[in-house]
Amino acid sequence: MSEPLLTLLAATLARPPGKSERERARFHLLDWLACVAGARQEEAGALGATISSRGWEKATYLGNVLEMDDVHRTSLLHPGPVVWPAALSLSTADMETRLDAAVRGYEAMIAVGAAFDAHHYAHWHPTATMGVFGACAAFGSLLGFAPVEYANALGNAGSVAGGLWHMRHDDVLTKQWHIFHAVSTGRNAALHVHYGATGPQGLLEGPQGLFAAMTKEPGELARNGEGWLIDTVSFKPFAACRHAHPAIDAAMELRARGRLDPPFAVETFRDALTFCDRPDPKTELEAKFSLQHAVAVVADGREAEPQDFTKEAIAALADLRAQVTLAEGEDFTARYPAHFGARVNGLELVDTLGDPERPVSEERIIAKMHSLARWGGLPESEAERAVHLALEGDDAAAIDTMLEDWIR
């Protein structure tokens, strides 16, 4: 009889991350801090500040607000907003311990998420359903878990996984609540096992487990060979749904060549149309989930930053949006989700800026921090503070203090 899947995953998590994984984690930490800084004055920031006085906990409401959080393509989820609050949530842990916790959190969340199918993605918010695994593994790492403890805690966390996509139909803060719920649930699952609780290690594949409840054709847990899955995560350079990024990227390339002229014909994969076919967005969130608006932003000479999706930008770009037509490109659908691609006025991109095949530079991630800090109303010195603490610093407590300073 084969071992339960969570038992196998637990053995993977028990490995010691190396120097290269910690260095990679530092860039994802900076990326998450940039997203938090940029969203600190949003409605979710006030909610987070009311809920808690602890920086990491307040920040759980902010990491995904701007739609610029990191993303894993084949598991179709955003690990950063869930993993980092959990990895930073033990005040006595040093910087290396927190980085290792993040690496393990990314591993668990992505590994499990990759096994869930299109049926799951059609109904469930994977960052929420899989987030409990990421937060649980990260906090378990902080607590110094052995493999059996990881397996028990992951089983308990997964037993209450959830988060429906229905919130996409309303202008609400449910997506931010999903993150908070995943972080708190995953942490609690780990804490209970630390004090003696046990859990169902066959929770994924069991007859009444998650695969049976949430999928039609479950796949295998992801592995990155002898490495770690954090190395397969993409960064998001544009302030929109990741499904809109390929069209933005292609439109920017056309603009750079002086060939971005109306009308604009966009072909892309089916899920991009399902999530982002919005010719007439009304809210900032709808604009970020609008392929029509995304292409109009680029055609207007903008850089797809947060200010390009405000209500003022929505009103200003109505005429350009009306000149965008969408169609499914079956070739892109066939390659998805391993590759996010699009074709705009005949120019095709198979992979998108920020993917491992087309990585963003260290300079661009630092520039994102500075840009979003300005958008969030922070002085330049705070962006420099974040860059130093994330990329060079060993003072983990200083990150706690910085987050508390930012979100009041």
Short mmCIF file of C-alpha atoms in Angstrom, two decimals:
data_model
loop_
_atom_site.label_atom_id
_atom_site.label_comp_id
_atom_site.label_asym_id
_atom_site.label_seq_id
_atom_site.Cartn_x
_atom_site.Cartn_y
_atom_site.Cartn_z
CA MET A 1 0.00 0.00 0.00
CA SER A 2 1.46 3.35 -1.03
CA GLU A 3 2.13 6.06 1.49
CA PRO A 4 -0.40 8.91 1.78
CA LEU A 5 0.41 11.90 -0.41
CA LEU A 6 0.74 14.27 2.52
CA THR A 7 3.24 11.89 4.13
CA LEU A 8 5.35 12.07 0.97
CA LEU A 9 5.04 15.84 0.87
CA ALA A 10 6.06 16.04 4.52
CA ALA A 11 9.31 14.25 3.73
CA THR A 12 10.01 16.81 1.02
CA LEU A 13 9.33 19.67 3.42
CA ALA A 14 11.73 18.24 6.02
CA ARG A 15 14.70 18.81 3.70
CA PRO A 16 16.90 21.82 4.56
CA PRO A 17 16.56 24.67 2.05
CA GLY A 18 19.83 25.94 0.66
CA LYS A 19 21.43 29.34 0.23
CA SER A 20 20.05 29.80 -3.29
CA GLU A 21 16.48 29.16 -2.13
CA ARG A 22 16.88 31.68 0.69
CA GLU A 23 18.19 34.25 -1.77
CA ARG A 24 15.22 33.59 -4.05
CA ALA A 25 12.89 33.92 -1.05
CA ARG A 26 14.32 37.36 -0.29
CA PHE A 27 13.16 38.64 -3.69
CA HIS A 28 9.68 37.24 -3.11
CA LEU A 29 9.66 38.88 0.31
CA LEU A 30 10.52 42.24 -1.28
CA ASP A 31 7.84 41.71 -3.92
CA TRP A 32 5.23 41.00 -1.23
CA LEU A 33 6.34 44.01 0.80
CA ALA A 34 5.92 46.17 -2.32
CA CYS A 35 2.34 44.92 -2.73
CA VAL A 36 1.60 45.66 0.92
CA ALA A 37 3.13 49.14 0.70
CA GLY A 38 1.11 50.00 -2.39
CA ALA A 39 -2.18 48.88 -0.84
CA ARG A 40 -1.78 50.35 2.65
CA GLN A 41 -4.22 53.21 2.01
CA GLU A 42 -6.87 51.00 0.43
CA GLU A 43 -10.07 50.03 2.24
CA ALA A 44 -8.59 46.65 3.17
CA GLY A 45 -5.75 48.44 4.98
CA ALA A 46 -8.15 50.10 7.40
CA LEU A 47 -9.79 46.74 8.03
CA GLY A 48 -6.45 45.08 8.73
CA ALA A 49 -5.38 47.86 11.09
CA THR A 50 -8.63 47.43 13.02
CA ILE A 51 -8.37 43.64 13.25
CA SER A 52 -4.87 43.47 14.73
CA SER A 53 -1.93 45.45 16.06
CA ARG A 54 0.63 42.98 14.72
CA GLY A 55 2.26 43.96 11.44
CA TRP A 56 2.24 40.54 9.79
CA GLU A 57 -1.44 40.03 10.64
CA LYS A 58 -2.51 43.46 9.40
CA ALA A 59 -0.62 42.82 6.18
CA THR A 60 -2.63 39.68 5.39
CA TYR A 61 -5.36 41.97 4.05
CA LEU A 62 -3.07 43.83 1.66
CA GLY A 63 -0.83 41.47 -0.29
CA ASN A 64 -3.33 40.72 -3.07
CA VAL A 65 -5.30 44.01 -3.26
CA LEU A 66 -3.40 45.50 -6.21
CA GLU A 67 -3.35 42.23 -8.22
CA MET A 68 0.45 42.42 -8.35
CA ASP A 69 1.20 39.43 -6.10
CA ASP A 70 3.44 36.61 -7.30
CA VAL A 71 1.82 33.69 -9.11
CA HIS A 72 2.45 30.04 -9.94
CA ARG A 73 1.12 29.13 -13.36
CA THR A 74 0.36 25.42 -13.30
CA SER A 75 -1.23 25.49 -9.85
CA LEU A 76 -3.03 28.77 -10.70
CA LEU A 77 -2.49 30.37 -7.31
CA HIS A 78 -0.68 33.24 -5.59
CA PRO A 79 1.58 31.97 -2.79
CA GLY A 80 3.15 35.20 -1.55
CA PRO A 81 0.13 36.84 0.13
CA VAL A 82 -0.51 33.71 2.23
CA VAL A 83 2.98 32.38 2.88
CA TRP A 84 4.73 35.58 3.97
CA PRO A 85 2.39 36.54 6.81
CA ALA A 86 2.67 33.00 8.19
CA ALA A 87 6.46 32.90 7.75
CA LEU A 88 6.85 36.22 9.59
CA SER A 89 4.41 35.41 12.37
CA LEU A 90 6.76 34.07 15.06
CA SER A 91 8.46 37.05 16.66
CA THR A 92 11.31 35.00 18.14
CA ALA A 93 12.40 33.52 14.79
CA ASP A 94 15.53 34.88 13.12
CA MET A 95 15.75 35.88 9.47
CA GLU A 96 17.16 32.59 8.16
CA THR A 97 14.46 30.62 9.97
CA ARG A 98 11.75 32.81 8.43
CA LEU A 99 13.22 32.46 4.95
CA ASP A 100 13.31 28.67 5.33
CA ALA A 101 9.69 28.77 6.50
CA ALA A 102 8.70 30.69 3.39
CA VAL A 103 10.47 28.23 1.08
CA ARG A 104 8.57 25.37 2.72
CA GLY A 105 5.30 27.29 2.59
CA TYR A 106 5.67 27.89 -1.15
CA GLU A 107 6.53 24.20 -1.60
CA ALA A 108 3.44 22.87 0.15
CA MET A 109 0.99 25.32 -1.37
CA ILE A 110 2.22 24.82 -4.94
CA ALA A 111 2.77 21.06 -4.68
CA VAL A 112 -0.81 20.43 -3.58
CA GLY A 113 -2.31 23.10 -5.83
CA ALA A 114 -0.80 21.58 -8.96
CA ALA A 115 -2.83 18.41 -8.40
CA PHE A 116 -6.18 20.23 -8.69
CA ASP A 117 -7.93 20.46 -12.04
CA ALA A 118 -9.91 22.89 -14.19
CA HIS A 119 -13.15 21.86 -12.48
CA HIS A 120 -11.71 23.05 -9.19
CA TYR A 121 -10.51 26.33 -10.69
CA ALA A 122 -13.92 27.00 -12.19
CA HIS A 123 -15.53 27.15 -8.74
CA TRP A 124 -12.86 27.53 -6.08
CA HIS A 125 -10.32 30.27 -5.35
CA PRO A 126 -7.10 28.19 -5.31
CA THR A 127 -5.13 30.75 -3.28
CA ALA A 128 -7.70 30.21 -0.54
CA THR A 129 -8.17 26.44 -0.82
CA MET A 130 -4.43 25.77 -1.13
CA GLY A 131 -3.38 28.65 1.10
CA VAL A 132 -4.10 26.66 4.24
CA PHE A 133 -1.36 24.21 3.20
CA GLY A 134 1.14 27.01 2.57
CA ALA A 135 0.49 28.77 5.86
CA CYS A 136 0.52 25.47 7.76
CA ALA A 137 3.87 24.40 6.31
CA ALA A 138 5.43 27.82 6.90
CA PHE A 139 4.35 27.98 10.53
CA GLY A 140 5.25 24.34 11.08
CA SER A 141 8.72 25.15 9.82
CA LEU A 142 8.98 27.99 12.36
CA LEU A 143 8.00 25.51 15.06
CA GLY A 144 10.64 23.01 13.92
CA PHE A 145 8.31 20.27 12.72
CA ALA A 146 9.37 16.69 12.04
CA PRO A 147 7.85 14.96 8.97
CA VAL A 148 5.02 13.30 10.91
CA GLU A 149 4.00 16.67 12.36
CA TYR A 150 3.89 18.27 8.92
CA ALA A 151 1.71 15.43 7.61
CA ASN A 152 -0.74 15.62 10.52
CA ALA A 153 -1.00 19.40 10.40
CA LEU A 154 -1.44 19.53 6.62
CA GLY A 155 -4.22 16.95 6.92
CA ASN A 156 -6.08 19.05 9.47
CA ALA A 157 -5.55 22.27 7.52
CA GLY A 158 -6.83 20.70 4.31
CA SER A 159 -9.87 19.24 6.05
CA VAL A 160 -11.35 22.76 6.27
CA ALA A 161 -10.03 24.16 2.96
CA GLY A 162 -12.41 26.37 1.01
CA GLY A 163 -13.05 29.68 -0.70
CA LEU A 164 -15.56 30.06 -3.55
CA TRP A 165 -15.07 32.31 -6.59
CA HIS A 166 -18.57 33.78 -6.25
CA MET A 167 -17.10 36.88 -4.62
CA ARG A 168 -15.87 37.92 -8.08
CA HIS A 169 -19.44 38.99 -8.89
CA ASP A 170 -19.54 41.69 -6.21
CA ASP A 171 -17.38 44.65 -5.19
CA VAL A 172 -16.46 43.20 -1.80
CA LEU A 173 -13.44 42.42 0.39
CA THR A 174 -14.00 38.66 0.38
CA LYS A 175 -10.83 37.97 -1.59
CA GLN A 176 -8.80 39.66 1.15
CA TRP A 177 -10.75 37.78 3.81
CA HIS A 178 -9.82 34.54 2.04
CA ILE A 179 -6.14 35.31 2.61
CA PHE A 180 -6.66 36.13 6.28
CA HIS A 181 -8.68 32.93 6.73
CA ALA A 182 -6.05 30.77 5.00
CA VAL A 183 -3.23 32.22 7.09
CA SER A 184 -5.03 31.92 10.42
CA THR A 185 -6.39 28.44 9.64
CA GLY A 186 -3.03 27.08 8.49
CA ARG A 187 -1.24 28.52 11.52
CA ASN A 188 -3.83 27.10 13.89
CA ALA A 189 -3.60 23.67 12.31
CA ALA A 190 0.18 23.68 12.87
CA LEU A 191 -0.14 25.01 16.40
CA HIS A 192 -2.63 22.30 17.38
CA VAL A 193 -0.34 19.55 16.11
CA HIS A 194 2.56 21.16 17.98
CA TYR A 195 0.53 20.59 21.15
CA GLY A 196 -0.44 17.03 20.32
CA ALA A 197 -3.26 16.97 17.77
CA THR A 198 -3.22 14.36 15.00
CA GLY A 199 -4.64 14.63 11.50
CA PRO A 200 -5.77 12.60 8.45
CA GLN A 201 -2.68 12.04 6.32
CA GLY A 202 -4.79 10.58 3.48
CA LEU A 203 -6.86 13.76 3.31
CA LEU A 204 -6.08 14.45 -0.37
CA GLU A 205 -6.75 11.09 -2.03
CA GLY A 206 -9.09 9.50 0.52
CA PRO A 207 -12.66 8.43 -0.43
CA GLN A 208 -14.13 11.52 1.22
CA GLY A 209 -11.08 13.71 0.79
CA LEU A 210 -10.33 16.90 -1.13
CA PHE A 211 -9.79 15.29 -4.54
CA ALA A 212 -13.18 13.57 -4.33
CA ALA A 213 -14.90 16.74 -3.14
CA MET A 214 -13.28 19.37 -5.35
CA THR A 215 -11.97 17.80 -8.56
CA LYS A 216 -13.01 15.61 -11.45
CA GLU A 217 -9.53 14.58 -12.67
CA PRO A 218 -6.91 15.14 -9.97
CA GLY A 219 -3.28 15.12 -10.99
CA GLU A 220 0.00 14.56 -9.18
CA LEU A 221 1.65 16.71 -6.56
CA ALA A 222 4.27 18.97 -8.09
CA ARG A 223 8.02 18.55 -7.57
CA ASN A 224 10.93 20.55 -8.91
CA GLY A 225 13.37 17.67 -9.10
CA GLU A 226 15.85 17.93 -6.24
CA GLY A 227 15.16 21.65 -6.02
CA TRP A 228 12.33 23.70 -4.57
CA LEU A 229 9.16 24.96 -6.20
CA ILE A 230 9.74 28.58 -5.20
CA ASP A 231 12.12 28.73 -8.17
CA THR A 232 9.17 28.16 -10.54
CA VAL A 233 7.08 31.12 -9.34
CA SER A 234 6.42 34.15 -11.56
CA PHE A 235 6.57 37.82 -10.61
CA LYS A 236 3.85 40.22 -11.80
CA PRO A 237 5.08 43.52 -13.25
CA PHE A 238 1.61 44.88 -14.13
CA ALA A 239 -1.26 45.91 -11.81
CA ALA A 240 -3.86 43.57 -13.32
CA CYS A 241 -5.07 39.98 -13.20
CA ARG A 242 -2.31 37.65 -14.39
CA HIS A 243 -4.60 36.42 -17.15
CA ALA A 244 -4.41 39.91 -18.67
CA HIS A 245 -0.61 40.10 -18.52
CA PRO A 246 0.10 38.32 -21.82
CA ALA A 247 -2.07 40.81 -23.73
CA ILE A 248 -0.47 43.73 -21.87
CA ASP A 249 2.98 42.37 -22.62
CA ALA A 250 2.24 41.86 -26.33
CA ALA A 251 0.64 45.29 -26.61
CA MET A 252 3.71 46.88 -25.00
CA GLU A 253 5.97 45.12 -27.48
CA LEU A 254 3.84 46.42 -30.36
CA ARG A 255 3.92 49.91 -28.88
CA ALA A 256 7.71 49.78 -28.63
CA ARG A 257 7.82 48.91 -32.34
CA GLY A 258 5.44 51.75 -33.20
CA ARG A 259 2.76 49.30 -34.40
CA LEU A 260 0.05 49.48 -31.73
CA ASP A 261 -2.77 50.93 -33.83
CA PRO A 262 -6.55 50.45 -33.47
CA PRO A 263 -8.57 48.36 -33.85
CA PHE A 264 -7.02 45.89 -31.40
CA ALA A 265 -7.61 42.16 -31.98
CA VAL A 266 -6.67 40.03 -28.96
CA GLU A 267 -6.43 36.22 -28.98
CA THR A 268 -5.62 34.39 -25.78
CA PHE A 269 -6.43 31.29 -23.71
CA ARG A 270 -9.95 30.41 -22.62
CA ASP A 271 -9.54 31.14 -18.90
CA ALA A 272 -8.38 34.65 -19.70
CA LEU A 273 -11.68 35.24 -21.48
CA THR A 274 -13.66 33.62 -18.68
CA PHE A 275 -12.11 35.85 -16.03
CA CYS A 276 -11.26 39.01 -17.96
CA ASP A 277 -13.81 39.67 -20.71
CA ARG A 278 -15.17 42.97 -19.35
CA PRO A 279 -15.69 45.59 -22.07
CA ASP A 280 -17.30 48.08 -19.68
CA PRO A 281 -15.69 47.90 -16.21
CA LYS A 282 -17.19 50.05 -13.47
CA THR A 283 -14.81 49.54 -10.54
CA GLU A 284 -11.04 49.37 -10.10
CA LEU A 285 -11.27 45.63 -9.50
CA GLU A 286 -13.29 45.10 -12.68
CA ALA A 287 -10.77 47.16 -14.63
CA LYS A 288 -7.96 44.92 -13.38
CA PHE A 289 -9.97 41.94 -14.66
CA SER A 290 -10.67 43.52 -18.07
CA LEU A 291 -8.60 42.57 -21.12
CA GLN A 292 -10.25 45.43 -22.98
CA HIS A 293 -9.10 47.93 -20.39
CA ALA A 294 -5.64 46.39 -20.14
CA VAL A 295 -4.97 46.84 -23.85
CA ALA A 296 -6.47 50.34 -23.79
CA VAL A 297 -4.07 51.25 -20.98
CA VAL A 298 -1.08 50.35 -23.12
CA ALA A 299 -2.52 51.99 -26.23
CA ASP A 300 -2.85 55.21 -24.23
CA GLY A 301 0.88 55.17 -23.47
CA ARG A 302 0.53 54.05 -19.86
CA GLU A 303 2.61 51.43 -18.00
CA ALA A 304 -0.19 49.35 -16.40
CA GLU A 305 0.45 50.68 -12.90
CA PRO A 306 -2.21 51.03 -10.16
CA GLN A 307 -3.21 54.54 -11.27
CA ASP A 308 -4.14 53.16 -14.69
CA PHE A 309 -7.05 51.15 -13.26
CA THR A 310 -8.77 53.84 -11.19
CA LYS A 311 -12.25 55.16 -11.93
CA GLU A 312 -10.66 58.19 -13.57
CA ALA A 313 -8.69 55.94 -15.92
CA ILE A 314 -11.79 53.84 -16.62
CA ALA A 315 -13.65 56.95 -17.77
CA ALA A 316 -10.73 58.28 -19.81
CA LEU A 317 -10.15 55.05 -21.75
CA ALA A 318 -13.72 54.21 -22.78
CA ASP A 319 -13.16 54.98 -26.47
CA LEU A 320 -10.01 52.86 -26.68
CA ARG A 321 -11.69 49.94 -24.87
CA ALA A 322 -14.46 49.97 -27.46
CA GLN A 323 -11.88 49.19 -30.16
CA VAL A 324 -10.68 45.96 -28.49
CA THR A 325 -12.12 42.63 -29.64
CA LEU A 326 -11.42 39.29 -27.97
CA ALA A 327 -11.25 35.73 -29.26
CA GLU A 328 -9.98 32.43 -27.98
CA GLY A 329 -6.71 31.28 -29.45
CA GLU A 330 -6.92 27.50 -29.32
CA ASP A 331 -3.14 27.22 -29.52
CA PHE A 332 -2.84 29.31 -26.35
CA THR A 333 -5.51 27.26 -24.56
CA ALA A 334 -3.64 24.07 -25.49
CA ARG A 335 -0.42 25.38 -23.92
CA TYR A 336 -2.12 26.79 -20.80
CA PRO A 337 -1.44 26.75 -17.85
CA ALA A 338 2.17 25.76 -18.44
CA HIS A 339 2.41 28.88 -20.63
CA PHE A 340 0.37 32.10 -20.46
CA GLY A 341 0.29 33.57 -23.95
CA ALA A 342 -1.56 36.00 -26.18
CA ARG A 343 -1.62 37.48 -29.66
CA VAL A 344 -2.37 41.19 -30.21
CA ASN A 345 -2.80 42.40 -33.79
CA GLY A 346 -0.81 39.40 -34.95
CA LEU A 347 2.11 39.70 -32.50
CA GLU A 348 2.38 36.50 -30.46
CA LEU A 349 3.96 35.96 -27.05
CA VAL A 350 4.05 32.45 -25.61
CA ASP A 351 5.50 33.37 -22.21
CA THR A 352 4.96 36.57 -20.26
CA LEU A 353 7.37 38.96 -18.59
CA GLY A 354 7.98 37.75 -15.05
CA ASP A 355 7.74 34.04 -15.88
CA PRO A 356 10.85 31.88 -15.26
CA GLU A 357 11.38 31.77 -19.04
CA ARG A 358 11.38 35.60 -19.15
CA PRO A 359 12.51 36.62 -15.67
CA VAL A 360 12.35 40.15 -14.36
CA SER A 361 15.63 41.61 -13.14
CA GLU A 362 16.57 42.47 -9.57
CA GLU A 363 16.48 46.11 -10.63
CA ARG A 364 12.89 45.77 -11.81
CA ILE A 365 11.74 44.20 -8.53
CA ILE A 366 13.43 47.02 -6.62
CA ALA A 367 11.81 49.56 -8.94
CA LYS A 368 8.43 47.93 -8.25
CA MET A 369 9.03 48.48 -4.54
CA HIS A 370 9.76 52.17 -5.10
CA SER A 371 6.79 52.64 -7.44
CA LEU A 372 4.27 50.97 -5.14
CA ALA A 373 5.63 52.72 -2.05
CA ARG A 374 4.95 56.05 -3.78
CA TRP A 375 1.46 54.87 -4.75
CA GLY A 376 0.85 53.91 -1.13
CA GLY A 377 1.90 57.33 0.12
CA LEU A 378 5.23 56.30 1.63
CA PRO A 379 8.42 58.37 1.33
CA GLU A 380 11.36 57.13 -0.74
CA SER A 381 13.22 56.30 2.44
CA GLU A 382 10.63 53.62 3.29
CA ALA A 383 11.16 51.90 -0.04
CA GLU A 384 14.91 51.92 0.60
CA ARG A 385 14.27 50.56 4.10
CA ALA A 386 12.27 47.67 2.67
CA VAL A 387 14.88 46.87 0.01
CA HIS A 388 17.64 46.74 2.61
CA LEU A 389 15.71 44.62 5.10
CA ALA A 390 14.45 42.16 2.50
CA LEU A 391 17.53 41.70 0.33
CA GLU A 392 20.42 42.26 2.73
CA GLY A 393 19.19 42.45 6.30
CA ASP A 394 19.34 39.86 9.06
CA ASP A 395 17.12 41.77 11.48
CA ALA A 396 13.81 39.94 11.20
CA ALA A 397 12.25 41.99 13.99
CA ALA A 398 12.88 45.16 11.98
CA ILE A 399 10.50 43.87 9.29
CA ASP A 400 7.82 43.43 11.96
CA THR A 401 8.37 47.01 13.08
CA MET A 402 8.28 48.33 9.52
CA LEU A 403 4.93 46.67 8.79
CA GLU A 404 3.50 48.07 12.02
CA ASP A 405 4.71 51.52 10.98
CA TRP A 406 3.14 51.23 7.53
CA ILE A 407 -0.34 50.04 8.54
CA ARG A 408 -1.99 52.20 11.19
#
